Amino acid sequence: MDAYVHLVPWIIALPLVGFLLNGLFGLAFESYRDRKNLIGAIATSAVFFPFLIALYLFFAMSGDSEAASVSLFTWMQAGDFSVDIAYRLDQLSILMTLVVTGVGALIHLYSVGYMADDEGFWKFFAFMNLFIFAMLNLVLADNMLLLFLGWEGVGLCSYLLIGFWYTDMAKSDAAKKAFLYNRVGDFAFLIAMFLVFQITGSLRFQDILDSAYLFSTDQAFLVGALIFIGATGKSAQIPLFVWLPDAMAGPTSVSALIHAATMVTSGIYVISRLSPLYMMSPELMLIVAVIGALTALVAATIALTRYDIKAVLAYSTVSQLGFMFLALGSGAFVAAMFHVVTHAFFKACLFLGSGSVIHAMHHVEHKLHKTNPDVHFDPQDMRFMGGLRAYLPSTYKTFLIATIAIAGIPPLAGFFSKDEILVMTFNAGAGVYGSIYYVLWAMAMLTAFMTAFYMFRLTFGIFHGSFRLPKLIEGAKDSAKLLHESPWTMTSVLWGLAVLSVIGGFIGIPNFVVATFTGTADVNLLSNWLDKVTLDADLILSKQVEWMLLSGSVLVASLGIFVAYKKYGNQEPVAEDEAVAARFGPLYSLWNKKYLFDEMYEGGIVRPVVRFSDRVLAVFDIRAIDGFVNFIASFVRFFGHLARYLQTGMIQTYAYGMVIGVVLILYLLIIR
Amino acid sequence: MESVNELLTISPIVIIGFAGLFVMMLDAFTGNARWSFYASLFFCLAALAGAVQNVLGPTGTSFYSLVYYGGTASFGAVLVLTGTLFSLCLSKDYLEQTGNHIAEVYSLVLFAAFGMLLLVQANHMIVLFLGIESMSIALYALAGLLRDQKKSVEAALKYFLLGAFSTGFLLYGIALLYGSTGSLALPEIAEASDKGVMYWAGVGLLFTGFFFKVSAVPFHMWTPDVYQGSPTTVTAFMATASKSAAFVAFILVLSRALPDTSQQWQEVLWIFAVFTMVIGNLLALVQENIKRMLAYSSIAHAGYIMVGLAATSGAAYSAVLYYLFAYTLMNVGAFGVVAYYECHKNCDFTEIKNYAGLGFKKPIMGILMSVFLFSMVGIPPFAGFIGKYRVFAAAIDEGLISLVIIGVLASAISVYYYLSVLVYLYMKEDETGMVMKRPSTLYSLALIILALLTIYFGVHPGLLTDFLGSFYSVTW
């Protein structure tokens, strides 16, 4: 691989160039801001060309290739501590690079149409390129510190883009919320980094993996747990997931890129990167799996109750990320990465499709508002939608394909990856803490059922039945005429992602499926590809059990779709939701209130901290700390003023000063 | 051929010396200051190329061992010429806008630079003295450039009188050293065996001369008056090029003429470094005029550099060279932004309180000023941080822990006065409502290059630190 690794810096550099071009020109020249085609072209090609390079590297590599790294320069050095700006090319990093740049380029293209009317067009694309730059640093970093730089960089870009419409207070609050929750995780990640350096004396991944034997089981648990806490922040797991639904305040293409396809999967990437460390501690693996399964279930139940179409997708993302952590905790790192890839395809497709819907609804609101200023409705609320398939045919078809994919119907992408996770969870039942893994498997099956259910509830609610807006809003009689499909730049991206959602799963066909017919098989491309970089648990289930599990997962998915069709196929969602609510009673209201997580944080942490700060810390701060600081400051300033008297402006004084200096020098050198 | 090669070893000196005469004659015949400006830029670039050529080549002595070239000396030439080049780039606009665009500025700057180049390449006390004097006389004249302003005339006179005073000490010191060692060549002074009272008195008086030039406390008092009274871009030139030249010559004298007695004179540097850091920072704290503030800040920076000199190791000397490079970039930059503001005549933009709200009016200028000031504070990822870090780290390696603690505390004070400028730029409301001019392309380009270099050498210091370390066979 050494022959190719020199191309890696170009992958990193191009998005940075795009950011600088659009950012600086946009900042300096107002006329540049209106050249939207140019800005969009620069930004999109700054991501597309790295994708081509990554593709070239991918075909130059094979599953057996040795990892290679390229060091640009020494970043910092102090004593034994030395960190390079260095990038690592191996099977895992190139896989993530392909996802980031490939899906990223598509979403950039989509945004050219989606953001066309926005005043901050140039700023948006500058931030998007900066995000890609940071994300590539994260996945290609050769050491933990550079990874952390990317980690913080994506956090910053996420903050900037969630709060992109920062004049809206709620949106800028959502940005702050995301940033603060991530901060908690980042702190744990930092401590993990200190510990790793203390134990191995290096922050390079190669050194850490080579000297994994230096870790005692307890140390592996501690370091792994801290990194996992970092991952729960960035990848939105219990207890730090509450920021992700709020993060939907940003433009929809941001949600698709950052909060579905790339940034939120970085926690999974880091843990896969350090898989040998995690495999040392079964307790740690169990914790990861439990948190993952719990998050998946909790988020899926909340998603059942949402009307905001982006909120459904947001909770669905949290839930799918939970599946990935469940896979990690079951020792199925390949399955987790597999789900990262397929999820990037279908979830990006879903988000962009919802963006297309919101685009159309927003247009309707805008038009109605012009003729009648009293008309107001939320363009993201599916209660006002229904029957849109007649008006947005491409959006409908692609959305449906991605929904089938996420529901887990073969042979679409989501089926293979989700099935592999379920199989591997069941497989972990044979190991230490086996019985708990069977419980987790059951939870995951339940979640898979719910996933199919709430996703089809969403699709039916938006696209099926009749258009409900004219009935609900006065003065919106003929609003259906105002609906229109998005431009081709947007729909072509939807189709591209839909195709990937269909065929994406074939990179990871389970071996046993083919082996049943041919005896043995080696068709799981992804597993062979990642063989060298991740340390997976062995699959010990028999073919028969695997077939049973596979049929089971198809069955629950179909059941979910069937129930959703019965309930929402052609009916009003509100009435049906009330029927569901009546059946589940208090449980449903718990889901509807999002398990009161926000309220618990508010009541348990935010308000006590604010009160404590207000009554104790603020007083201490003003009286003691400020007092002390001000005392020091005025003390120092006093000496400053005192010294000022020496600076009389009189040349005689100046000469006196020099003479005193000379006498002192001569005293020091001769007399002493 | 032999003599041509010898000439190449002093090519920067020759080019700049010729350039000074040429620019003077050019003005006499054309009477157009712009020609002088472009000619001096051209010669400066040529001399810089020569200096870079020398610094990459071998070290040695030429002209009967009067001149030392390569390594530290030629890097000193690079420092001097970098400071000269950038302050020249800024000078034309500034002097035109303030109505003082006279061609003599350029020839005087070039004569001063000639003296500095001679100073950094000196291998002999007489050459060193010639360098210091040619530099100083040109600088006295430059300080008094604004003849119709009282401040400027006062500054020139003060500078001249005190400079003459310190020259007396310096020359006496050289004479005493000659008396006790029998030689004026730097390496031969090092070989002398008799180190009696006369030797030490000579060393002490030599130190006095250098302390005056680098404005160490208590030899610093001329600095704020002169920096305030001179035209701002000339101040930038004085604050960077002449400081760098004096420090590089000081390093060469310490490391080549007085290496064996470092035990004794180290203590002097220690004590004066403390004075310089503490008093410089304390006085900068109470300034309301930005040029005086930057003058005291340059005194404080001299203090940090003296910490490096007190460490007396090769690592410390190479760290000091790095520091001087970073110092040159950020100081010319900061003075350049001040000079830009000063071009607006309806308000006195040397008073810090008049900077209210300017950061938002001209965002690029605000960002540039922030970069330079943050670099001076010593905050990563700017070059100033790496410089300070290397110097202090080298001093710790030599066991000067208490000195470094004092240095760090003193530089903590500096955060206040640097950032208070940014507080005015960004956190106060502008009440004047005045319209800011657009700087010329060359002007903003020079400042942007300085800022980019400040960032580049802060993020990627390795190349330069390794190269500077190689002068002293140090590996970082």
mmCIF file with all atom_site columns, C-alpha atoms in Angstrom, chain A residues 36-37 40-41 43-45 47 101-117 121 124-125 128 165 250-257 309-310 313 347-361 392 394-395 398-399 463 484-498:
data_model
loop_
_atom_site.group_PDB
_atom_site.id
_atom_site.type_symbol
_atom_site.label_atom_id
_atom_site.label_alt_id
_atom_site.label_comp_id
_atom_site.label_asym_id
_atom_site.label_entity_id
_atom_site.label_seq_id
_atom_site.pdbx_PDB_ins_code
_atom_site.Cartn_x
_atom_site.Cartn_y
_atom_site.Cartn_z
_atom_site.occupancy
_atom_site.B_iso_or_equiv
_atom_site.pdbx_formal_charge
_atom_site.auth_seq_id
_atom_site.auth_comp_id
_atom_site.auth_asym_id
_atom_site.auth_atom_id
_atom_site.pdbx_PDB_model_num
ATOM 1  C CA . LYS A 1 36  ? -24.494 30.191 -6.699  1.00 0.00 ? 36  LYS A CA 1
ATOM 2  C CA . ASN A 1 37  ? -23.743 27.799 -9.526  1.00 0.00 ? 37  ASN A CA 1
ATOM 3  C CA . GLY A 1 40  ? -22.105 24.855 -5.660  1.00 0.00 ? 40  GLY A CA 1
ATOM 4  C CA . ALA A 1 41  ? -19.802 23.474 -8.351  1.00 0.00 ? 41  ALA A CA 1
ATOM 5  C CA . ALA A 1 43  ? -18.116 22.714 -3.155  1.00 0.00 ? 43  ALA A CA 1
ATOM 6  C CA . THR A 1 44  ? -19.453 19.595 -4.860  1.00 0.00 ? 44  THR A CA 1
ATOM 7  C CA . SER A 1 45  ? -16.295 18.874 -6.807  1.00 0.00 ? 45  SER A CA 1
ATOM 8  C CA . VAL A 1 47  ? -15.981 16.320 -2.329  1.00 0.00 ? 47  VAL A CA 1
ATOM 9  C CA . THR A 1 101 ? -17.116 11.336 0.172   1.00 0.00 ? 101 THR A CA 1
ATOM 10 C CA . GLY A 1 102 ? -19.606 9.342  -1.897  1.00 0.00 ? 102 GLY A CA 1
ATOM 11 C CA . VAL A 1 103 ? -22.734 10.110 0.104   1.00 0.00 ? 103 VAL A CA 1
ATOM 12 C CA . GLY A 1 104 ? -21.254 13.528 0.859   1.00 0.00 ? 104 GLY A CA 1
ATOM 13 C CA . ALA A 1 105 ? -20.891 14.407 -2.836  1.00 0.00 ? 105 ALA A CA 1
ATOM 14 C CA . LEU A 1 106 ? -24.472 13.344 -3.546  1.00 0.00 ? 106 LEU A CA 1
ATOM 15 C CA . ILE A 1 107 ? -25.786 15.434 -0.674  1.00 0.00 ? 107 ILE A CA 1
ATOM 16 C CA . HIS A 1 108 ? -23.754 18.433 -1.817  1.00 0.00 ? 108 HIS A CA 1
ATOM 17 C CA . LEU A 1 109 ? -25.321 18.120 -5.255  1.00 0.00 ? 109 LEU A CA 1
ATOM 18 C CA . TYR A 1 110 ? -28.773 17.879 -3.711  1.00 0.00 ? 110 TYR A CA 1
ATOM 19 C CA . SER A 1 111 ? -28.149 20.946 -1.556  1.00 0.00 ? 111 SER A CA 1
ATOM 20 C CA . VAL A 1 112 ? -27.428 23.104 -4.612  1.00 0.00 ? 112 VAL A CA 1
ATOM 21 C CA . GLY A 1 113 ? -31.130 22.850 -5.389  1.00 0.00 ? 113 GLY A CA 1
ATOM 22 C CA . TYR A 1 114 ? -32.359 22.636 -1.827  1.00 0.00 ? 114 TYR A CA 1
ATOM 23 C CA . MET A 1 115 ? -30.569 25.753 -0.586  1.00 0.00 ? 115 MET A CA 1
ATOM 24 C CA . ALA A 1 116 ? -30.931 27.719 -3.832  1.00 0.00 ? 116 ALA A CA 1
ATOM 25 C CA . ASP A 1 117 ? -33.043 30.483 -2.303  1.00 0.00 ? 117 ASP A CA 1
ATOM 26 C CA . PHE A 1 121 ? -25.657 29.873 0.331   1.00 0.00 ? 121 PHE A CA 1
ATOM 27 C CA . PHE A 1 124 ? -23.561 26.851 3.929   1.00 0.00 ? 124 PHE A CA 1
ATOM 28 C CA . PHE A 1 125 ? -21.266 25.257 1.378   1.00 0.00 ? 125 PHE A CA 1
ATOM 29 C CA . MET A 1 128 ? -20.274 21.669 4.485   1.00 0.00 ? 128 MET A CA 1
ATOM 30 C CA . TRP A 1 165 ? -30.564 29.832 10.675  1.00 0.00 ? 165 TRP A CA 1
ATOM 31 C CA . GLY A 1 250 ? -30.684 22.531 10.713  1.00 0.00 ? 250 GLY A CA 1
ATOM 32 C CA . PRO A 1 251 ? -31.321 22.363 6.965   1.00 0.00 ? 251 PRO A CA 1
ATOM 33 C CA . THR A 1 252 ? -32.473 18.887 5.928   1.00 0.00 ? 252 THR A CA 1
ATOM 34 C CA . SER A 1 253 ? -29.406 18.112 3.849   1.00 0.00 ? 253 SER A CA 1
ATOM 35 C CA . VAL A 1 254 ? -27.344 18.733 6.985   1.00 0.00 ? 254 VAL A CA 1
ATOM 36 C CA . SER A 1 255 ? -29.457 16.194 8.835   1.00 0.00 ? 255 SER A CA 1
ATOM 37 C CA . ALA A 1 256 ? -28.884 13.727 6.026   1.00 0.00 ? 256 ALA A CA 1
ATOM 38 C CA . LEU A 1 257 ? -25.134 14.208 5.853   1.00 0.00 ? 257 LEU A CA 1
ATOM 39 C CA . ILE A 1 309 ? -41.544 13.789 9.728   1.00 0.00 ? 309 ILE A CA 1
ATOM 40 C CA . LYS A 1 310 ? -37.962 14.775 10.475  1.00 0.00 ? 310 LYS A CA 1
ATOM 41 C CA . LEU A 1 313 ? -36.403 10.017 11.006  1.00 0.00 ? 313 LEU A CA 1
ATOM 42 C CA . LYS A 1 347 ? -31.246 7.059  5.752   1.00 0.00 ? 347 LYS A CA 1
ATOM 43 C CA . ALA A 1 348 ? -29.676 9.731  3.558   1.00 0.00 ? 348 ALA A CA 1
ATOM 44 C CA . CYS A 1 349 ? -32.297 8.839  0.939   1.00 0.00 ? 349 CYS A CA 1
ATOM 45 C CA . LEU A 1 350 ? -35.075 9.149  3.515   1.00 0.00 ? 350 LEU A CA 1
ATOM 46 C CA . PHE A 1 351 ? -33.850 12.468 4.864   1.00 0.00 ? 351 PHE A CA 1
ATOM 47 C CA . LEU A 1 352 ? -33.378 13.944 1.421   1.00 0.00 ? 352 LEU A CA 1
ATOM 48 C CA . GLY A 1 353 ? -36.798 12.624 0.437   1.00 0.00 ? 353 GLY A CA 1
ATOM 49 C CA . SER A 1 354 ? -38.319 14.284 3.480   1.00 0.00 ? 354 SER A CA 1
ATOM 50 C CA . GLY A 1 355 ? -36.409 17.393 2.431   1.00 0.00 ? 355 GLY A CA 1
ATOM 51 C CA . SER A 1 356 ? -38.104 17.222 -0.946  1.00 0.00 ? 356 SER A CA 1
ATOM 52 C CA . VAL A 1 357 ? -41.493 16.916 0.785   1.00 0.00 ? 357 VAL A CA 1
ATOM 53 C CA . ILE A 1 358 ? -40.725 19.825 3.109   1.00 0.00 ? 358 ILE A CA 1
ATOM 54 C CA . HIS A 1 359 ? -39.527 21.837 0.115   1.00 0.00 ? 359 HIS A CA 1
ATOM 55 C CA . ALA A 1 360 ? -42.886 21.280 -1.585  1.00 0.00 ? 360 ALA A CA 1
ATOM 56 C CA . MET A 1 361 ? -44.955 21.982 1.547   1.00 0.00 ? 361 MET A CA 1
ATOM 57 C CA . LEU A 1 392 ? -44.223 14.034 -5.940  1.00 0.00 ? 392 LEU A CA 1
ATOM 58 C CA . SER A 1 394 ? -40.063 10.460 -7.788  1.00 0.00 ? 394 SER A CA 1
ATOM 59 C CA . THR A 1 395 ? -39.849 11.422 -4.155  1.00 0.00 ? 395 THR A CA 1
ATOM 60 C CA . THR A 1 398 ? -37.449 6.591  -3.739  1.00 0.00 ? 398 THR A CA 1
ATOM 61 C CA . PHE A 1 399 ? -38.841 7.153  -0.248  1.00 0.00 ? 399 PHE A CA 1
ATOM 62 C CA . PHE A 1 463 ? -47.874 9.837  0.595   1.00 0.00 ? 463 PHE A CA 1
ATOM 63 C CA . HIS A 1 484 ? -44.780 20.321 -7.280  1.00 0.00 ? 484 HIS A CA 1
ATOM 64 C CA . GLU A 1 485 ? -41.933 17.868 -7.578  1.00 0.00 ? 485 GLU A CA 1
ATOM 65 C CA . SER A 1 486 ? -38.410 19.057 -6.780  1.00 0.00 ? 486 SER A CA 1
ATOM 66 C CA . PRO A 1 487 ? -35.935 19.882 -9.595  1.00 0.00 ? 487 PRO A CA 1
ATOM 67 C CA . TRP A 1 488 ? -33.916 17.140 -11.233 1.00 0.00 ? 488 TRP A CA 1
ATOM 68 C CA . THR A 1 489 ? -30.722 17.948 -9.320  1.00 0.00 ? 489 THR A CA 1
ATOM 69 C CA . MET A 1 490 ? -32.560 16.842 -6.222  1.00 0.00 ? 490 MET A CA 1
ATOM 70 C CA . THR A 1 491 ? -34.546 13.888 -7.565  1.00 0.00 ? 491 THR A CA 1
ATOM 71 C CA . SER A 1 492 ? -31.561 12.407 -9.378  1.00 0.00 ? 492 SER A CA 1
ATOM 72 C CA . VAL A 1 493 ? -29.726 12.289 -6.061  1.00 0.00 ? 493 VAL A CA 1
ATOM 73 C CA . LEU A 1 494 ? -32.743 10.569 -4.529  1.00 0.00 ? 494 LEU A CA 1
ATOM 74 C CA . TRP A 1 495 ? -32.674 7.977  -7.262  1.00 0.00 ? 495 TRP A CA 1
ATOM 75 C CA . GLY A 1 496 ? -28.949 7.447  -6.856  1.00 0.00 ? 496 GLY A CA 1
ATOM 76 C CA . LEU A 1 497 ? -29.365 6.783  -3.162  1.00 0.00 ? 497 LEU A CA 1
ATOM 77 C CA . ALA A 1 498 ? -32.409 4.592  -3.788  1.00 0.00 ? 498 ALA A CA 1
#
